[in-house]
mmCIF file with all atom_site columns, C-alpha atoms in Angstrom:
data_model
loop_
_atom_site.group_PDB
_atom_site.id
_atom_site.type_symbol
_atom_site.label_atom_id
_atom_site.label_alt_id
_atom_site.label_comp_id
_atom_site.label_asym_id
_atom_site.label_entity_id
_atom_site.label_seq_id
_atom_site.pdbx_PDB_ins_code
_atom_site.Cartn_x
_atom_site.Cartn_y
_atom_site.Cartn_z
_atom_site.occupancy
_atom_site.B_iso_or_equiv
_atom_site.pdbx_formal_charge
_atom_site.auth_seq_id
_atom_site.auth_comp_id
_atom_site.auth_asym_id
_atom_site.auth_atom_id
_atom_site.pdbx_PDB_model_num
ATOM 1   C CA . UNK V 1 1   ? 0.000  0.000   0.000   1.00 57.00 ? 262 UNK V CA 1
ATOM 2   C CA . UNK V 1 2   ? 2.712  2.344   -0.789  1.00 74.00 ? 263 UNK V CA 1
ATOM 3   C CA . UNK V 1 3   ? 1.978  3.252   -4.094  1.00 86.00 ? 264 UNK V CA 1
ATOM 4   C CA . UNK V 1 4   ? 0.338  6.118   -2.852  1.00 89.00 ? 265 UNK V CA 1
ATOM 5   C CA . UNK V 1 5   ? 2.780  7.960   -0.842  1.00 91.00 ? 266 UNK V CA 1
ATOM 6   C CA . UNK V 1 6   ? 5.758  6.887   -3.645  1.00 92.00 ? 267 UNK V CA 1
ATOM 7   C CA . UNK V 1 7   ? 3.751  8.713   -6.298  1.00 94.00 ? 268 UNK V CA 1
ATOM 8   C CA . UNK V 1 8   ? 2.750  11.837  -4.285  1.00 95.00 ? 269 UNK V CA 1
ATOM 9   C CA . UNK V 1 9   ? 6.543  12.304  -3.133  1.00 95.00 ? 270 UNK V CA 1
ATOM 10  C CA . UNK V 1 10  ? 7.468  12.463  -6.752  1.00 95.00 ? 271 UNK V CA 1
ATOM 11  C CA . UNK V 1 11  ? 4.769  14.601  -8.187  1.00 96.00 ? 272 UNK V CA 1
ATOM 12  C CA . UNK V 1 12  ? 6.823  17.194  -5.325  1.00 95.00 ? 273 UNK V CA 1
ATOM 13  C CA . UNK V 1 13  ? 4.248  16.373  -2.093  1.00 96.00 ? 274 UNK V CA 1
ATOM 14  C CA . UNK V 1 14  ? 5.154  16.501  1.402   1.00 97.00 ? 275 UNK V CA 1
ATOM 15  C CA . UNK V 1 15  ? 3.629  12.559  2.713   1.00 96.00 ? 276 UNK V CA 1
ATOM 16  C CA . UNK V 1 16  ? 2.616  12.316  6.199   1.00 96.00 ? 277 UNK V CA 1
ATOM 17  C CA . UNK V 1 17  ? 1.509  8.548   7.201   1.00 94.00 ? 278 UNK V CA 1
ATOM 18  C CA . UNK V 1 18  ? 0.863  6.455   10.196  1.00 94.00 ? 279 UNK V CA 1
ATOM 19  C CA . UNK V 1 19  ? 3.350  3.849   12.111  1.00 93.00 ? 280 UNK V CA 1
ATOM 20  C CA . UNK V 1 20  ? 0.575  1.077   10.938  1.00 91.00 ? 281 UNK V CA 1
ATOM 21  C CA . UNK V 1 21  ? 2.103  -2.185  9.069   1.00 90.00 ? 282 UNK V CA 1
ATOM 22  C CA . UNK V 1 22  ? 4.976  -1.818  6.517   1.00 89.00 ? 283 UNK V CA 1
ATOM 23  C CA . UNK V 1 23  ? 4.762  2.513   7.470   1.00 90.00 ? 284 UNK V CA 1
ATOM 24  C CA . UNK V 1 24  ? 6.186  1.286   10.850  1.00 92.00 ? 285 UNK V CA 1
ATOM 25  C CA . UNK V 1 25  ? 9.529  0.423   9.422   1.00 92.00 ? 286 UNK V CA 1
ATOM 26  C CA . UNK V 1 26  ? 12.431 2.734   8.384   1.00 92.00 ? 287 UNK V CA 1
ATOM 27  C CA . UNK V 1 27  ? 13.361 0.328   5.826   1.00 91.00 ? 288 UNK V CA 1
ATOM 28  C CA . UNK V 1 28  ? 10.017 -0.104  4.341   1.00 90.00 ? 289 UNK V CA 1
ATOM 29  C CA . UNK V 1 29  ? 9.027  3.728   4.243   1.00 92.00 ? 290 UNK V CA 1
ATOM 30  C CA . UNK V 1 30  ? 12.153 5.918   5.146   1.00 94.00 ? 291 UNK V CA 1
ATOM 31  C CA . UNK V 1 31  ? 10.270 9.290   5.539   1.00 95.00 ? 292 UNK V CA 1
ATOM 32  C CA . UNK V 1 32  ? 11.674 11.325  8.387   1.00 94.00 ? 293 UNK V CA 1
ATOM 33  C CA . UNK V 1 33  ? 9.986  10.656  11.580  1.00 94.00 ? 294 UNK V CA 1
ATOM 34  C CA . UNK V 1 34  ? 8.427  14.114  12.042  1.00 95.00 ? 295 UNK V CA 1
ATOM 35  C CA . UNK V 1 35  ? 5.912  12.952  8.802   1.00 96.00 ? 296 UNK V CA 1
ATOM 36  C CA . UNK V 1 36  ? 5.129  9.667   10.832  1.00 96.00 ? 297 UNK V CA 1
ATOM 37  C CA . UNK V 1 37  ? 2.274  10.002  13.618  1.00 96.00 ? 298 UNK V CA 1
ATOM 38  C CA . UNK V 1 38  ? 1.945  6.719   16.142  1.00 94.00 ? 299 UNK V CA 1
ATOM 39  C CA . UNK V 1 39  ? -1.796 8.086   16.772  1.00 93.00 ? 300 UNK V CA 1
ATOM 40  C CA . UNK V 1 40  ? -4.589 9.474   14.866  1.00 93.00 ? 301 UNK V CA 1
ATOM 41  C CA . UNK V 1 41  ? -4.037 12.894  17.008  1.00 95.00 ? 302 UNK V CA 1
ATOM 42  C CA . UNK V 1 42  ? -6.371 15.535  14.804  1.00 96.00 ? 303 UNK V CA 1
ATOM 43  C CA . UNK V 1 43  ? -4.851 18.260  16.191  1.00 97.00 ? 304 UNK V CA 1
ATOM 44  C CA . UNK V 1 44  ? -1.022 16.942  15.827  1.00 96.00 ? 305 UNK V CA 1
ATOM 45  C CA . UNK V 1 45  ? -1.778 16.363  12.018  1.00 97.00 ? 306 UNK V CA 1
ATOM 46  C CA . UNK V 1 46  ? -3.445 19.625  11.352  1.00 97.00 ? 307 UNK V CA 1
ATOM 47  C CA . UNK V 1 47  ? -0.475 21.631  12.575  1.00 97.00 ? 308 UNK V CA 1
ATOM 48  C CA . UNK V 1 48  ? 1.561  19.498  10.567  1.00 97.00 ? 309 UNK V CA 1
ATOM 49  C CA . UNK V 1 49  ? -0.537 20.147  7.320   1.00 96.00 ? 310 UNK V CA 1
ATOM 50  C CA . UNK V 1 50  ? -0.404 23.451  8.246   1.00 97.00 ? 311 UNK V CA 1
ATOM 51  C CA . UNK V 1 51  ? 3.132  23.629  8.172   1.00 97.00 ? 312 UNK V CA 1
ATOM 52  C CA . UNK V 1 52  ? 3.548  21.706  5.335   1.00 96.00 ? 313 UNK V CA 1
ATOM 53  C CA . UNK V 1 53  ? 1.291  23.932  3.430   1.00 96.00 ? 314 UNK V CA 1
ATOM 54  C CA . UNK V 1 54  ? 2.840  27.341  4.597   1.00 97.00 ? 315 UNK V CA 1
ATOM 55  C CA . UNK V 1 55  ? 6.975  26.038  4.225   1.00 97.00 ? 316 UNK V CA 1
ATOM 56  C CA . UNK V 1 56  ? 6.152  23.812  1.430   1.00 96.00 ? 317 UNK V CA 1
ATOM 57  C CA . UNK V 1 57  ? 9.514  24.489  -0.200  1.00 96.00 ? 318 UNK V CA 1
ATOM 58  C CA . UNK V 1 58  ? 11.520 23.512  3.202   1.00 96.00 ? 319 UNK V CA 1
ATOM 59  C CA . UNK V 1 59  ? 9.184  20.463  3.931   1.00 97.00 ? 320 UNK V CA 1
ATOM 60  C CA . UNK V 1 60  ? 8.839  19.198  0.345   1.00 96.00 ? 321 UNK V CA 1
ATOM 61  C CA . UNK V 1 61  ? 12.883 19.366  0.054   1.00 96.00 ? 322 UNK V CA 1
ATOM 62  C CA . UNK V 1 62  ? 13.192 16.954  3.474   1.00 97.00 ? 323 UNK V CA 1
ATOM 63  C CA . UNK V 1 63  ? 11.813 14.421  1.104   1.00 97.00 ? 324 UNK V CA 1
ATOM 64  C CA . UNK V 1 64  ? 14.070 13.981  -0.664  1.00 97.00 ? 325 UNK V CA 1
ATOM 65  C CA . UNK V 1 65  ? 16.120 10.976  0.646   1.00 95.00 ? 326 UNK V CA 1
ATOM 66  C CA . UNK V 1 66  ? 12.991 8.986   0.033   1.00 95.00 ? 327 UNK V CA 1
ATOM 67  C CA . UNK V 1 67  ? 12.710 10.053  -3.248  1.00 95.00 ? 328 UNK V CA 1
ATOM 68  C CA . UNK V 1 68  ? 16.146 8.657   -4.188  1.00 95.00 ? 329 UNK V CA 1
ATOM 69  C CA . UNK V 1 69  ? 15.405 5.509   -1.942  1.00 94.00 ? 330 UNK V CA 1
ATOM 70  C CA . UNK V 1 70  ? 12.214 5.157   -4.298  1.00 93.00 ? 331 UNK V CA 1
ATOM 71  C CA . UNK V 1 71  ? 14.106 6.163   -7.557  1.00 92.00 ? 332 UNK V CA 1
ATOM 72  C CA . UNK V 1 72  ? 17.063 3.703   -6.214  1.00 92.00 ? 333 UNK V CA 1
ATOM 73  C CA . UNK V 1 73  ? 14.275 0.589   -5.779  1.00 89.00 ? 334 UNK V CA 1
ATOM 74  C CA . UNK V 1 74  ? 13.271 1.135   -9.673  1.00 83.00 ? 335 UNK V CA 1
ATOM 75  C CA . UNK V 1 75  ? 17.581 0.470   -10.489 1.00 89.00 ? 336 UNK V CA 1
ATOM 76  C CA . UNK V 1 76  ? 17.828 -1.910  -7.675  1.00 91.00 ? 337 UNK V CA 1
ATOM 77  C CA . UNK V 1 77  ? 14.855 -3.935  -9.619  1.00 93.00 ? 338 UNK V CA 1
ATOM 78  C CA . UNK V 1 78  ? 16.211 -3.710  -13.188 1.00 94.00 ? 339 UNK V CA 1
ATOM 79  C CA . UNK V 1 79  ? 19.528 -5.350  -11.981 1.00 95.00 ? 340 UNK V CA 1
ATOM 80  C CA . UNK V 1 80  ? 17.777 -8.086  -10.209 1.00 95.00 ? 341 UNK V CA 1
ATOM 81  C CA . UNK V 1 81  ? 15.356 -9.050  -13.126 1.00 96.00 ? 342 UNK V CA 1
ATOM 82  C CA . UNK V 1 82  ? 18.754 -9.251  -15.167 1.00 96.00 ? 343 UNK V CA 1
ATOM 83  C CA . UNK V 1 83  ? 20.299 -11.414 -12.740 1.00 97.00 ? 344 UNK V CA 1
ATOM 84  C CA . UNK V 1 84  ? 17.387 -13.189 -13.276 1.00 96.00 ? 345 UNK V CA 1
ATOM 85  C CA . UNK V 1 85  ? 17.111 -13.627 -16.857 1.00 97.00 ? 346 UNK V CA 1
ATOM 86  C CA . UNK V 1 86  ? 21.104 -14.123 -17.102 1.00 96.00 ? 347 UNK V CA 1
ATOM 87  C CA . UNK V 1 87  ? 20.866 -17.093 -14.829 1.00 96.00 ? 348 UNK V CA 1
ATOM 88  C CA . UNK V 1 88  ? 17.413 -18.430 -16.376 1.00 97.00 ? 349 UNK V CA 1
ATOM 89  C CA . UNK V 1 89  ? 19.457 -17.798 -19.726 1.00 95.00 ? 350 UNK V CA 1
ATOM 90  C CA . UNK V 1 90  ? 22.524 -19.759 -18.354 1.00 95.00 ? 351 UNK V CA 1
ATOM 91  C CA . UNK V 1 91  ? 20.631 -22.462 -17.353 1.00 95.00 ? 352 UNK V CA 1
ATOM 92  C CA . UNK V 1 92  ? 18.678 -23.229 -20.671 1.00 95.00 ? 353 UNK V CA 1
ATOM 93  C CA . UNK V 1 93  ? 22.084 -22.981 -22.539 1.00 95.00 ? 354 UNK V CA 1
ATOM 94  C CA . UNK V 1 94  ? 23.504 -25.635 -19.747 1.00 94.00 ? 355 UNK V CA 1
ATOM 95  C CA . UNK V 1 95  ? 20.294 -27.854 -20.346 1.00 94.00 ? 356 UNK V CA 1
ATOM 96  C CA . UNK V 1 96  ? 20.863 -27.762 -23.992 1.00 94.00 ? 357 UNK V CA 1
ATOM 97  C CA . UNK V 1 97  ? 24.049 -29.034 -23.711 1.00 93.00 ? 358 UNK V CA 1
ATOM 98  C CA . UNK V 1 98  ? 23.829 -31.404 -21.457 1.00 92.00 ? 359 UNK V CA 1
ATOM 99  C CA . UNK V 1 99  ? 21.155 -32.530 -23.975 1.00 91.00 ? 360 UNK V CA 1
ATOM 100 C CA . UNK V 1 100 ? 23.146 -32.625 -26.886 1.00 90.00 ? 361 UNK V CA 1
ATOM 101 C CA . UNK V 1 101 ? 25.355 -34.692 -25.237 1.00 90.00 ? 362 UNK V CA 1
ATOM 102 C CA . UNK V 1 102 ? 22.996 -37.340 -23.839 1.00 88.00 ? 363 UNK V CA 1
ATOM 103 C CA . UNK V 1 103 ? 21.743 -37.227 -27.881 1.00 87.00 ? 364 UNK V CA 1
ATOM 104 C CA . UNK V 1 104 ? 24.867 -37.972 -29.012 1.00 86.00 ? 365 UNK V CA 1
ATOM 105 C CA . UNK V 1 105 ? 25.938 -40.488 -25.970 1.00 81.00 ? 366 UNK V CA 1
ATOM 106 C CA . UNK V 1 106 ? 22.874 -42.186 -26.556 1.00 79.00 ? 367 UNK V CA 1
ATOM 107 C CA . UNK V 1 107 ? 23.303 -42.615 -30.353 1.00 74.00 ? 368 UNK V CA 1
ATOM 108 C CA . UNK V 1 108 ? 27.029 -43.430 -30.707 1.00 71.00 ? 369 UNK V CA 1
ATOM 109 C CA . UNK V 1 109 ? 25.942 -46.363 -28.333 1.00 62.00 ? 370 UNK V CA 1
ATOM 110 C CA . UNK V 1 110 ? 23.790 -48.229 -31.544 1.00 56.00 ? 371 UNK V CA 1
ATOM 111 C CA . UNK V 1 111 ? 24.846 -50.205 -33.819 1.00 55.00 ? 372 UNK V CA 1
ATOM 112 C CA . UNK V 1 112 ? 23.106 -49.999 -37.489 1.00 50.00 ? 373 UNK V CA 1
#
């Protein structure tokens, strides 16, 4: 469920979330603390809009580390699907060999 919050911090929003699930973790959402709230506090997360809305400039620039966290996930994807596909590749190229051989094993062993 952090599609959300990914696409508004790139479009240039300041994302405030809760410390529910996956938001809990620094590793799985690594927005500064001051744009996590533990509680659903009204009052706590008004202020903060506030703020947000009257030093957008200063706010929307504290975002972004997660912005290169999120741009470094879309690299850090890429090179693991081509890991991927070079092993998958490397192991078709293996089986074909190893089935060329057992062909040619297998037919050097009859006699015409």
């Amino acid at each position: 469920m952090d599609r959300l919050p990914r696409e508004a911090a790139l479009a240039g929003c300041v994302v405030l979330t809760n410390r529910e699930g996956a938001a809990n973790f620094n590793e799985d959402v690594p927005l500064p603390s001051e744009f996590k709230f533990r509680t659903f506090d009204v009052e706590k997360i008004y202020t903060k809009l506030k703020e947000c809305c009257t030093k957008h400039e200063e706010y929307a620039e504290k975002m972004n580390s997660y912005k290169q966290w999120i741009l470094g996930q879309e690299k850090q994807m890429k090179d693991c699907v081509d890991k991927l596909i070079n092993h998958v590749n490397a192991r078709r190229i293996l089986v074909q060999k190893i089935e060329r051989y057992t062909k040619q094993s297998s037919t050097k062993g009859i006699k015409k």
